[in-house]
Short mmCIF file of C-alpha atoms and ligand atoms in Angstrom, two decimals:
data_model
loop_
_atom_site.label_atom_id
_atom_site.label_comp_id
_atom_site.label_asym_id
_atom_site.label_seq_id
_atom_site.Cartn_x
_atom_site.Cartn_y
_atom_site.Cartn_z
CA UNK Y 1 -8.87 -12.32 11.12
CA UNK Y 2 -9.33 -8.61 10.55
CA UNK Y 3 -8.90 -7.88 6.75
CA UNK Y 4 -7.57 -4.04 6.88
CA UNK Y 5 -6.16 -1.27 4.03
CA UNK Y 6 -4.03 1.35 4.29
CA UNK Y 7 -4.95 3.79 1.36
CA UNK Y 8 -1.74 5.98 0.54
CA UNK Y 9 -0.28 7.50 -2.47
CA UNK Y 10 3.62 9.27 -2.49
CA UNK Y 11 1.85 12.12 -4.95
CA UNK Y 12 1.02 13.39 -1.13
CA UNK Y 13 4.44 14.44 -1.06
CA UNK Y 14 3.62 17.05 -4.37
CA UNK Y 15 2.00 19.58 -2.22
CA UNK Y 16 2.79 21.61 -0.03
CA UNK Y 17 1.01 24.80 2.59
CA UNK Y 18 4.25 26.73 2.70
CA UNK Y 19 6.88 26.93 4.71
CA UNK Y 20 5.56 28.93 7.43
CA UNK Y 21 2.37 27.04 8.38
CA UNK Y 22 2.05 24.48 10.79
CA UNK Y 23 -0.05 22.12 8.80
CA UNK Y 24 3.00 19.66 7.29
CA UNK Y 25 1.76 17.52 4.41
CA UNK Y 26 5.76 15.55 5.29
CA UNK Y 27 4.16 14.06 7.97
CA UNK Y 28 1.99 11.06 6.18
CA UNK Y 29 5.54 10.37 4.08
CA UNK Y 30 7.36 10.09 8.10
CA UNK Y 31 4.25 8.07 9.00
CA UNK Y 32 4.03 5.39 6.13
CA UNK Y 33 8.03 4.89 6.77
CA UNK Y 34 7.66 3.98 10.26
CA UNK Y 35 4.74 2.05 9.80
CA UNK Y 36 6.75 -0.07 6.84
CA UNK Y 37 9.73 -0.05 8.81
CA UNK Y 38 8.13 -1.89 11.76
CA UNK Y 39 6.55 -4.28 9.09
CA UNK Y 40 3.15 -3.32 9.10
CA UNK Y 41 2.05 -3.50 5.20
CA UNK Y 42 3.16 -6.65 5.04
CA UNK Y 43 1.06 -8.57 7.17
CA UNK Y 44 -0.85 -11.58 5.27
CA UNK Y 45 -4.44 -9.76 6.04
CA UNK Y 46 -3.40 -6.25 4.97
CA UNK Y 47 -3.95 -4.04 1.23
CA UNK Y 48 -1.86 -1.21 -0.01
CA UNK Y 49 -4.52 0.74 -2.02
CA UNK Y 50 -3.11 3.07 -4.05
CA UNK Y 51 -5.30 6.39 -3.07
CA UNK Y 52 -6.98 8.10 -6.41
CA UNK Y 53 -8.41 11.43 -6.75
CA UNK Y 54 -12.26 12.02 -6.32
CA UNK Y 55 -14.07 13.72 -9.56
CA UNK Y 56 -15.80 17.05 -9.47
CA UNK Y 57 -19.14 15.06 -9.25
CA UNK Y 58 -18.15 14.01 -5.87
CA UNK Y 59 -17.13 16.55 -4.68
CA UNK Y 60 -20.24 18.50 -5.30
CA UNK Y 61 -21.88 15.91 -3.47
CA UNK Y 62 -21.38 18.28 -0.65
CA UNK Y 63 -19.53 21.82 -1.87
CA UNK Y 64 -21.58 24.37 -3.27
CA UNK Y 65 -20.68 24.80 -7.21
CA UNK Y 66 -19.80 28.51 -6.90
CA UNK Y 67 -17.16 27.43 -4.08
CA UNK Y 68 -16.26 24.80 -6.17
CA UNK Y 69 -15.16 26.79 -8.78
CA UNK Y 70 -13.02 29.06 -6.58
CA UNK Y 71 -11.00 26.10 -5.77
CA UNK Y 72 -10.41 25.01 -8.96
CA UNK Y 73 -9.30 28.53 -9.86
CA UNK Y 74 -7.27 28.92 -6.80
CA UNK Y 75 -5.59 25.29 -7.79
CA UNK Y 76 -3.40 27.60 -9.99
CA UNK Y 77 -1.42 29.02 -6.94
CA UNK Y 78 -2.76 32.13 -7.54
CA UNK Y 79 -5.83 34.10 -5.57
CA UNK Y 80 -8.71 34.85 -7.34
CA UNK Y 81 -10.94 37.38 -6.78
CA UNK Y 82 -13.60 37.22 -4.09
CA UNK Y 83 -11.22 34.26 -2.73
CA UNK Y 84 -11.47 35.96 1.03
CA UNK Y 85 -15.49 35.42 0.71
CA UNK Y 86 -14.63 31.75 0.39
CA UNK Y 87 -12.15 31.34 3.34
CA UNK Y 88 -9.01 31.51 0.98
CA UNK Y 89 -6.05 33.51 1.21
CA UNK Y 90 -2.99 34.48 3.47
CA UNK Y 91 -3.59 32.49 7.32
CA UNK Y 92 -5.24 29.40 7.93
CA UNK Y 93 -6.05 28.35 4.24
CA UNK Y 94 -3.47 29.59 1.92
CA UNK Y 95 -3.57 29.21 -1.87
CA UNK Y 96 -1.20 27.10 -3.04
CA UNK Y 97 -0.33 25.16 -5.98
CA UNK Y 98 -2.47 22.26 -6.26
CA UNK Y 99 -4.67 22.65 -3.40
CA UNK Y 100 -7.67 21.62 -4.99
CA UNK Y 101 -5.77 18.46 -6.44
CA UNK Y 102 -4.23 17.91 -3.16
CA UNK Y 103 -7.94 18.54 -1.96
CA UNK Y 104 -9.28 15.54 -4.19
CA UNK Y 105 -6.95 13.26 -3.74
CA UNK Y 106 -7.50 13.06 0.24
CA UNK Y 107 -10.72 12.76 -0.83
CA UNK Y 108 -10.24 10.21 -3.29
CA UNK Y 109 -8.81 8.46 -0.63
CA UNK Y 110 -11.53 8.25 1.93
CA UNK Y 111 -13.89 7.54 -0.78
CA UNK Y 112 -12.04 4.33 -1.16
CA UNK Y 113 -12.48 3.41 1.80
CA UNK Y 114 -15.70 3.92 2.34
CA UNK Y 115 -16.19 1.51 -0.84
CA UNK Y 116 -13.93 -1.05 0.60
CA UNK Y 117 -15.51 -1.59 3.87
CA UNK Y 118 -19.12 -0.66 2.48
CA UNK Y 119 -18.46 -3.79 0.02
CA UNK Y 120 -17.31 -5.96 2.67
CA UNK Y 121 -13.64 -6.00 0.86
CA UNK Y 122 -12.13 -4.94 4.08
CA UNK Y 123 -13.36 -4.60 8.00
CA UNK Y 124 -10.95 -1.95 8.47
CA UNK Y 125 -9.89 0.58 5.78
CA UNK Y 126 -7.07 3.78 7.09
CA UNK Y 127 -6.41 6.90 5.26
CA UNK Y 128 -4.05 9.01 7.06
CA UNK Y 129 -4.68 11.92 4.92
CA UNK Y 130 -8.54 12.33 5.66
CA UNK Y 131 -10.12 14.21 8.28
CA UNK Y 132 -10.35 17.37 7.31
CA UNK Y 133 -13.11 17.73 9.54
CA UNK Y 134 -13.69 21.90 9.52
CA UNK Y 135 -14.31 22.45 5.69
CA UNK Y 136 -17.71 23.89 5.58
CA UNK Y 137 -20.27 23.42 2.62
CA UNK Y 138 -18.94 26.61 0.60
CA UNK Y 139 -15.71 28.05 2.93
CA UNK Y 140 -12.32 27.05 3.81
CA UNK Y 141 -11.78 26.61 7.22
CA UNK Y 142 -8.97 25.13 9.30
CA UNK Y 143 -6.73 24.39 7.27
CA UNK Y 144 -9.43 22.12 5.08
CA UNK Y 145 -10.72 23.13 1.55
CA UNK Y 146 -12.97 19.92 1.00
CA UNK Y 147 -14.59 17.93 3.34
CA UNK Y 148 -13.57 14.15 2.99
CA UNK Y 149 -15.23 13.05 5.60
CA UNK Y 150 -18.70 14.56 5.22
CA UNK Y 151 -18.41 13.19 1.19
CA UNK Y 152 -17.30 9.77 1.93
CA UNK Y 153 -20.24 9.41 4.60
CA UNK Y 154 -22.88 10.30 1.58
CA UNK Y 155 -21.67 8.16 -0.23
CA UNK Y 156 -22.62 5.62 2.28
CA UNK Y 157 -25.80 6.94 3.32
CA UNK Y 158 -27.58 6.87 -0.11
CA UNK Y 159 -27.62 3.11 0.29
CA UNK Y 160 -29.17 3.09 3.39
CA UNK Y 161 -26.92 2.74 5.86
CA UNK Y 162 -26.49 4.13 9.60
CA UNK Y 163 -23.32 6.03 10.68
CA UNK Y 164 -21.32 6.68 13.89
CA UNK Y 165 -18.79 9.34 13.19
CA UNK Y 166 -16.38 9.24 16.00
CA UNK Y 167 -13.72 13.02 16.39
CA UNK Y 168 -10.67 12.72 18.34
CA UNK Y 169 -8.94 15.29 17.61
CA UNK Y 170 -8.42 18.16 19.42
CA UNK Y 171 -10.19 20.65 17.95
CA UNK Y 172 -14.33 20.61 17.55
CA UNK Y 173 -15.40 18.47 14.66
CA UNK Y 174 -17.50 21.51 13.32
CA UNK Y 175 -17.61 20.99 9.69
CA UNK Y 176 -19.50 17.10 10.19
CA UNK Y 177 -21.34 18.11 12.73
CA UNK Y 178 -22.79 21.04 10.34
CA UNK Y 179 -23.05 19.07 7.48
CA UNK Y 180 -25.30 16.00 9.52
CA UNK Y 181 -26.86 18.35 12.41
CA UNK Y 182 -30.60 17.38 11.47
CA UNK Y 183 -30.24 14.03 10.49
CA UNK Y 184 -31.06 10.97 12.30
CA UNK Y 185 -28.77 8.53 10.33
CA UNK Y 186 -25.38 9.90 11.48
CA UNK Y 187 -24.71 10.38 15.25
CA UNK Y 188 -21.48 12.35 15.49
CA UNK Y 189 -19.26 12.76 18.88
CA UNK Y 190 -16.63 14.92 19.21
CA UNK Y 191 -14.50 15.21 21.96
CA UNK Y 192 -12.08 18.07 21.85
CA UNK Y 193 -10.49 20.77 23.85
CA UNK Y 194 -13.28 23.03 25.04
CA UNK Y 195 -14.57 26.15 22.11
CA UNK Y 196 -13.77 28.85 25.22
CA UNK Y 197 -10.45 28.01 24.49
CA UNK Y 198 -9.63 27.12 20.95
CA UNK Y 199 -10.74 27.10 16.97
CA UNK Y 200 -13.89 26.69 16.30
CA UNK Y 201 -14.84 28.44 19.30
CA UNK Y 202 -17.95 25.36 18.93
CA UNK Y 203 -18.76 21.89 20.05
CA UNK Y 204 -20.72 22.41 23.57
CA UNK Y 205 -22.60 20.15 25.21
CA UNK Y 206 -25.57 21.74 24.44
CA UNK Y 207 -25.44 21.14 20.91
CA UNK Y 208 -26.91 18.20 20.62
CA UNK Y 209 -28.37 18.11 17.23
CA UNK Y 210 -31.83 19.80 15.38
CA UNK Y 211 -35.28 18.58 14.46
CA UNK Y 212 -34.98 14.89 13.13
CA UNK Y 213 -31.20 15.18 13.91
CA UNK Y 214 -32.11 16.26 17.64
CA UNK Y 215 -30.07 13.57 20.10
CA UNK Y 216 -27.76 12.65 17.46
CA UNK Y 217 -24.72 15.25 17.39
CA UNK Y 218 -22.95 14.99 20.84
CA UNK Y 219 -20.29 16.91 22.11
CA UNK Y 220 -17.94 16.28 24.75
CA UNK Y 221 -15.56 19.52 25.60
CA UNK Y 222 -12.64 18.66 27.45
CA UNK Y 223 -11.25 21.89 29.75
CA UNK Y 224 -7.27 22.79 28.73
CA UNK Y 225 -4.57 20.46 30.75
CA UNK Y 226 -6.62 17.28 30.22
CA UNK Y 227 -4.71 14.38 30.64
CA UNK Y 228 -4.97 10.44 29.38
CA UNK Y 229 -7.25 9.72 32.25
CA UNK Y 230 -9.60 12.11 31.83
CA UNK Y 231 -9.78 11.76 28.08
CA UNK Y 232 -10.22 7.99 28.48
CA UNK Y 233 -12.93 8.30 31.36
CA UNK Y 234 -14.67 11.11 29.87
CA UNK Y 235 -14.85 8.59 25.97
CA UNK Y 236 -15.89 5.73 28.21
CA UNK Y 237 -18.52 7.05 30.17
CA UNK Y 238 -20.44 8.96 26.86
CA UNK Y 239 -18.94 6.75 23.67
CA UNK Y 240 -19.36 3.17 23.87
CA UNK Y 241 -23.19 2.93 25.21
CA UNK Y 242 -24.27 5.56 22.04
CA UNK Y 243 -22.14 3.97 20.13
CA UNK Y 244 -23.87 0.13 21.25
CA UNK Y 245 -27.92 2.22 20.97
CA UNK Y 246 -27.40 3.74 17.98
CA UNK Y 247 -26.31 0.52 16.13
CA UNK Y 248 -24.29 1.52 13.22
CA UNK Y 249 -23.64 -0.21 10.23
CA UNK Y 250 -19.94 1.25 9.72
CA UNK Y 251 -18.12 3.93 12.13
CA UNK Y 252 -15.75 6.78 11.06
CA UNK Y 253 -13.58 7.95 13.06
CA UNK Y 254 -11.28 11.32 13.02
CA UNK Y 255 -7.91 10.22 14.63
CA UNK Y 256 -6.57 13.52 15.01
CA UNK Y 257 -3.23 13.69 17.10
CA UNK Y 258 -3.54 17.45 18.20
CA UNK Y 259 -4.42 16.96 21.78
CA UNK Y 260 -0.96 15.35 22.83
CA UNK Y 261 1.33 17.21 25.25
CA UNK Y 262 3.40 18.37 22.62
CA UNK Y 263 1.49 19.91 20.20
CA UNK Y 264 2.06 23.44 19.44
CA UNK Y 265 -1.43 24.36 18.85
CA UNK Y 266 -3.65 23.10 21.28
CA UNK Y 267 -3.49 23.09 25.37
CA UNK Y 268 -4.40 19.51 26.01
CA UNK Y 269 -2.09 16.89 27.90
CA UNK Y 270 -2.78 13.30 26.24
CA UNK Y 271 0.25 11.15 25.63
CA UNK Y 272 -0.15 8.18 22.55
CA UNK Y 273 -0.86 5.88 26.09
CA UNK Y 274 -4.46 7.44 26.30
CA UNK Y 275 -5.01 7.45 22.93
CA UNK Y 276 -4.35 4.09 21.88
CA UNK Y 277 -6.50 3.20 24.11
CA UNK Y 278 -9.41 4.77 23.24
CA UNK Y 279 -7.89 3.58 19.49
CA UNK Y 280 -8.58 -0.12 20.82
CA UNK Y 281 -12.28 0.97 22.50
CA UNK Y 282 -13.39 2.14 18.80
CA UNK Y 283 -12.03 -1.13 17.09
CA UNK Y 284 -14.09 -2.67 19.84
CA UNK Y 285 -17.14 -1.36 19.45
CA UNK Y 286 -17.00 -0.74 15.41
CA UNK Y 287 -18.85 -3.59 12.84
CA UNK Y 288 -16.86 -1.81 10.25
CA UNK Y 289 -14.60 1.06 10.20
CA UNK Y 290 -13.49 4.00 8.30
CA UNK Y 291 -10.29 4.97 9.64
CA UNK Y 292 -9.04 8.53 8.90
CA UNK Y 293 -6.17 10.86 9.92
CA UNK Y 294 -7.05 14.49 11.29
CA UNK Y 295 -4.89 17.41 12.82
CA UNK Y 296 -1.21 16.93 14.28
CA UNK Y 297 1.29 19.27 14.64
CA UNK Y 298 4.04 18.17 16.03
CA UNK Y 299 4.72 15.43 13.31
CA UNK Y 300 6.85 13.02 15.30
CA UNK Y 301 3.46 12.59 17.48
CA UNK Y 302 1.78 12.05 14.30
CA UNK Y 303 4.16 9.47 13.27
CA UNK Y 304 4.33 6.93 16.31
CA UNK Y 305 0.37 7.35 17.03
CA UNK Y 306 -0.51 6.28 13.49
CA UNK Y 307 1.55 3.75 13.46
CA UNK Y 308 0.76 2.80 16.85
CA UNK Y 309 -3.54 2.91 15.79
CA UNK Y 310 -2.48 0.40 12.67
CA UNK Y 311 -0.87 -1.57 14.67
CA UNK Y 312 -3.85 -1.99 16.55
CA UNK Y 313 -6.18 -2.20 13.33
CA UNK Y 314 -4.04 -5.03 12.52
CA UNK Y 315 -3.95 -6.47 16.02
CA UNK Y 316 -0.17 -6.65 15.95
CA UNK Y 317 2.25 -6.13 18.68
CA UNK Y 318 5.23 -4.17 17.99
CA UNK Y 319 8.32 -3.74 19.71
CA UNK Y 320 8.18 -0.35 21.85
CA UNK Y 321 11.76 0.38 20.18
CA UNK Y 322 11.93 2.01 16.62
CA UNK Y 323 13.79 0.44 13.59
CA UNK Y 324 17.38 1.25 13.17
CA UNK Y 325 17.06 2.02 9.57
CA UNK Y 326 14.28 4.20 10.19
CA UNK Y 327 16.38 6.31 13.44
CA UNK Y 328 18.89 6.74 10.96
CA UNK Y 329 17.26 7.93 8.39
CA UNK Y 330 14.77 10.59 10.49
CA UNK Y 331 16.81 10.88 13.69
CA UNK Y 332 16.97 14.47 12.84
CA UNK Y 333 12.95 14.78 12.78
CA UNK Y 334 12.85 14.72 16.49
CA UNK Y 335 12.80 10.91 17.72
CA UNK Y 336 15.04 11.73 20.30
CA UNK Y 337 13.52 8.75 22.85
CA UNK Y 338 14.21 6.07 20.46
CA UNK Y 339 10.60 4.21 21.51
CA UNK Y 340 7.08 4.33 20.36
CA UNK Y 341 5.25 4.72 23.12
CA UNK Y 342 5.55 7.96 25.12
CA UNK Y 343 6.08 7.78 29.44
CA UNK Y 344 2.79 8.33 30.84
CA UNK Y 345 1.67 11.97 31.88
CA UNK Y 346 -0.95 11.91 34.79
CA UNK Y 347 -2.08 15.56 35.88
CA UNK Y 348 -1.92 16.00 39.80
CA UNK Y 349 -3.28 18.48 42.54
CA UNK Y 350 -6.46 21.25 42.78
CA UNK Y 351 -5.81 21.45 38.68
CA UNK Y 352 -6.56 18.25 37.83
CA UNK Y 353 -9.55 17.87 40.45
CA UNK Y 354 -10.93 21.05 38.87
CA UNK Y 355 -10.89 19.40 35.63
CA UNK Y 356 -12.59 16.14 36.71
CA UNK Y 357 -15.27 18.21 38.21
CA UNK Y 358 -15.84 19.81 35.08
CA UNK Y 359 -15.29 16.70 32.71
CA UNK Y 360 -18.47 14.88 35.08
CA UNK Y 361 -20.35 17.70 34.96
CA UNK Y 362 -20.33 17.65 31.23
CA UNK Y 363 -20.74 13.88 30.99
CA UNK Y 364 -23.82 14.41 33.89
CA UNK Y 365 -25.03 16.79 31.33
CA UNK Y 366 -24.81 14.35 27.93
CA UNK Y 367 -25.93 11.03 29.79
CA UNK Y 368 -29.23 13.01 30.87
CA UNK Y 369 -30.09 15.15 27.90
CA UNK Y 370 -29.68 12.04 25.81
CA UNK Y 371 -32.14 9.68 28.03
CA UNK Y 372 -34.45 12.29 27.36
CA UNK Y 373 -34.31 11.54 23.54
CA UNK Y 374 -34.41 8.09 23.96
CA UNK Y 375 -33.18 6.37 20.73
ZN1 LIG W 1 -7.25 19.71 15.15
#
């Protein structure tokens, strides 16, 4: 049996961007509920781990000191001078009470379970609050002050160990790439809505990675209007067989639920049917995984796939129709359907054969730059 744990505090609920900005810390409060209403932490293989917050120290595994120190400052609510220098202030990264607590507690979180798996406590460890994939070593970016992901990976790698970091969310998994772009240990893949269109304005197939690290970053940009198929053909044909080569001893994976149909923010077409199953092709193809959260803006979406990728952690089938008690208590949140799983979206006609064109030539592109590294 799979022995999985789902790493969640409520002190989540404490913070908050504002009212005006899309980033909505309520969603990981909507998605524990419907993944307890369906069941799903009490399963006889599962943990609740209560998430705790990371210390300075590990933070400045990664963040530069001086950067460091802004965000402590800035924890106050208040901006501090030079704050603009280091990505803060009115936008994308707002100063709000707590940030930098709220900051080290996701943190704290994907620390954990890194620990868990790397101990062999767990095969599968989930923290929905992680993947804050864009924060860079000393700015702010994307709505991400510290990078949990790039910090939970070093902790890893200073025992030894080989990485696959694994971005599904729609926007370019800059920050990771950055942090890991001239190492051979990690190989990161992102696959995201294409930089011509969206934040970062990065993540072509032509970065592939620098000096030792030269073969090992791969990006796979997806053109706007991309549907399940194309996502799912596009992860198959690049993923699985670097994935199988590079042989790593524990995957992350950025489960960001941007790309869907629905979301506000981005100009993909993926329904949860495309992404679970390329949910099921990383469980596959993972010894160990470290399972983390990522963008999402339309927070019903964020719910259901969530729930829908533990269900899978935990190989469990659930019923396609929602819990009573948990309609009635969120039917006002937008779960209008009543089901899980959304009706399958297939793009048709010259659109959609434009986009295959392009999503082959990009995979033509990876599948021969990357023979021509040959790891
Ligand atoms: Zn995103």
């Amino acid at each position: 049996m799979t022995k999985t744990a789902f790493i969640y505090t409520d002190l989540f609920s404490k913070f908050d961007y504002g009212p005006t900005h899309p980033f909505k810390i309520s969603r990981l409060k909507l998605t524990h509920e419907l993944i307890k209403s369906y069941g799903l932490l009490s399963l006889p293989d599962t943990q609740f781990i209560e998430a705790q917050m990371a210390e300075d120290k590990e933070i400045l595994t990664y963040h530069d000191r001086a950067y460091v120190e802004a965000l402590k400052a800035a924890n106050a609510g208040i901006e501090v001078p030079g704050a603009y220098h280091y990505g803060l202030g009115p936008g994308d990264n707002p100063v709000f009470k707590g940030l930098y607590d709220w900051s080290k507690l996701v943190t704290g979180a994907s620390l954990q379970a890194a620990a868990l798996i790397d101990c062999g406590e767990v095969d599968i460890a989930f923290n929905i609050a992680g993947g804050l994939h864009h924060a860079m070593v000393s700015r702010a970016s994307g709505f991400c002050y510290v990078n949990d992901i790039v910090i939970a990976i070093l902790s890893i790698l200073k025992k030894g160990r080989r990485v696959a970091y694994i971005d599904i969310d729609a926007h370019h998994g800059d920050g990771v790439q950055e942090a890991f772009y001239t190492s051979d240990k990690v190989l990161t893949i992102s696959i995201h809505e294409t930089g011509r269109m969206l934040f970062p304005g990065t993540g072509f197939e032509n970065e592939i990675g620098k000096d030792n690290g030269e073969g090992y970053s791969v990006n796979i940009p997806m053109p706007p209007h991309s549907d399940d198929e194309l996502l799912v053909y596009a992860f198959n044909e690049i993923v699985p067989p670097l994935v199988e080569k590079f042989k790593p001893d524990i995957t992350f994976s950025q489960l960001g639920v941007d790309g869907f149909y629905s979301d506000p923010l981005t100009h993909l077409n993926y329904t949860n049917n495309g992404y679970c199953e390329i949910v099921k092709k990383i469980k596959e193809i993972s010894p160990k995984w470290v399972a983390l959260g990522g963008g999402g803006y339309d927070i019903t979406n964020v719910a259901k796939a969530w729930t829908l990728a533990w269900a899978i952690m935990n190989d469990a089938e659930i019923p396609d129709e929602i819990p009573e008690n948990f309609l009635k208590e969120h039917f006002q949140e937008g779960f209008e359907s009543r089901k899980i799983k959304d009706e399958p979206y297939i793009e048709k006609g010259k659109r959609k054969e434009q986009m295959r064109a392009e999503v082959e030539r990009v995979a033509g592109f990876i599948r021969e730059k990357l023979a021509l590294t040959g790891y």
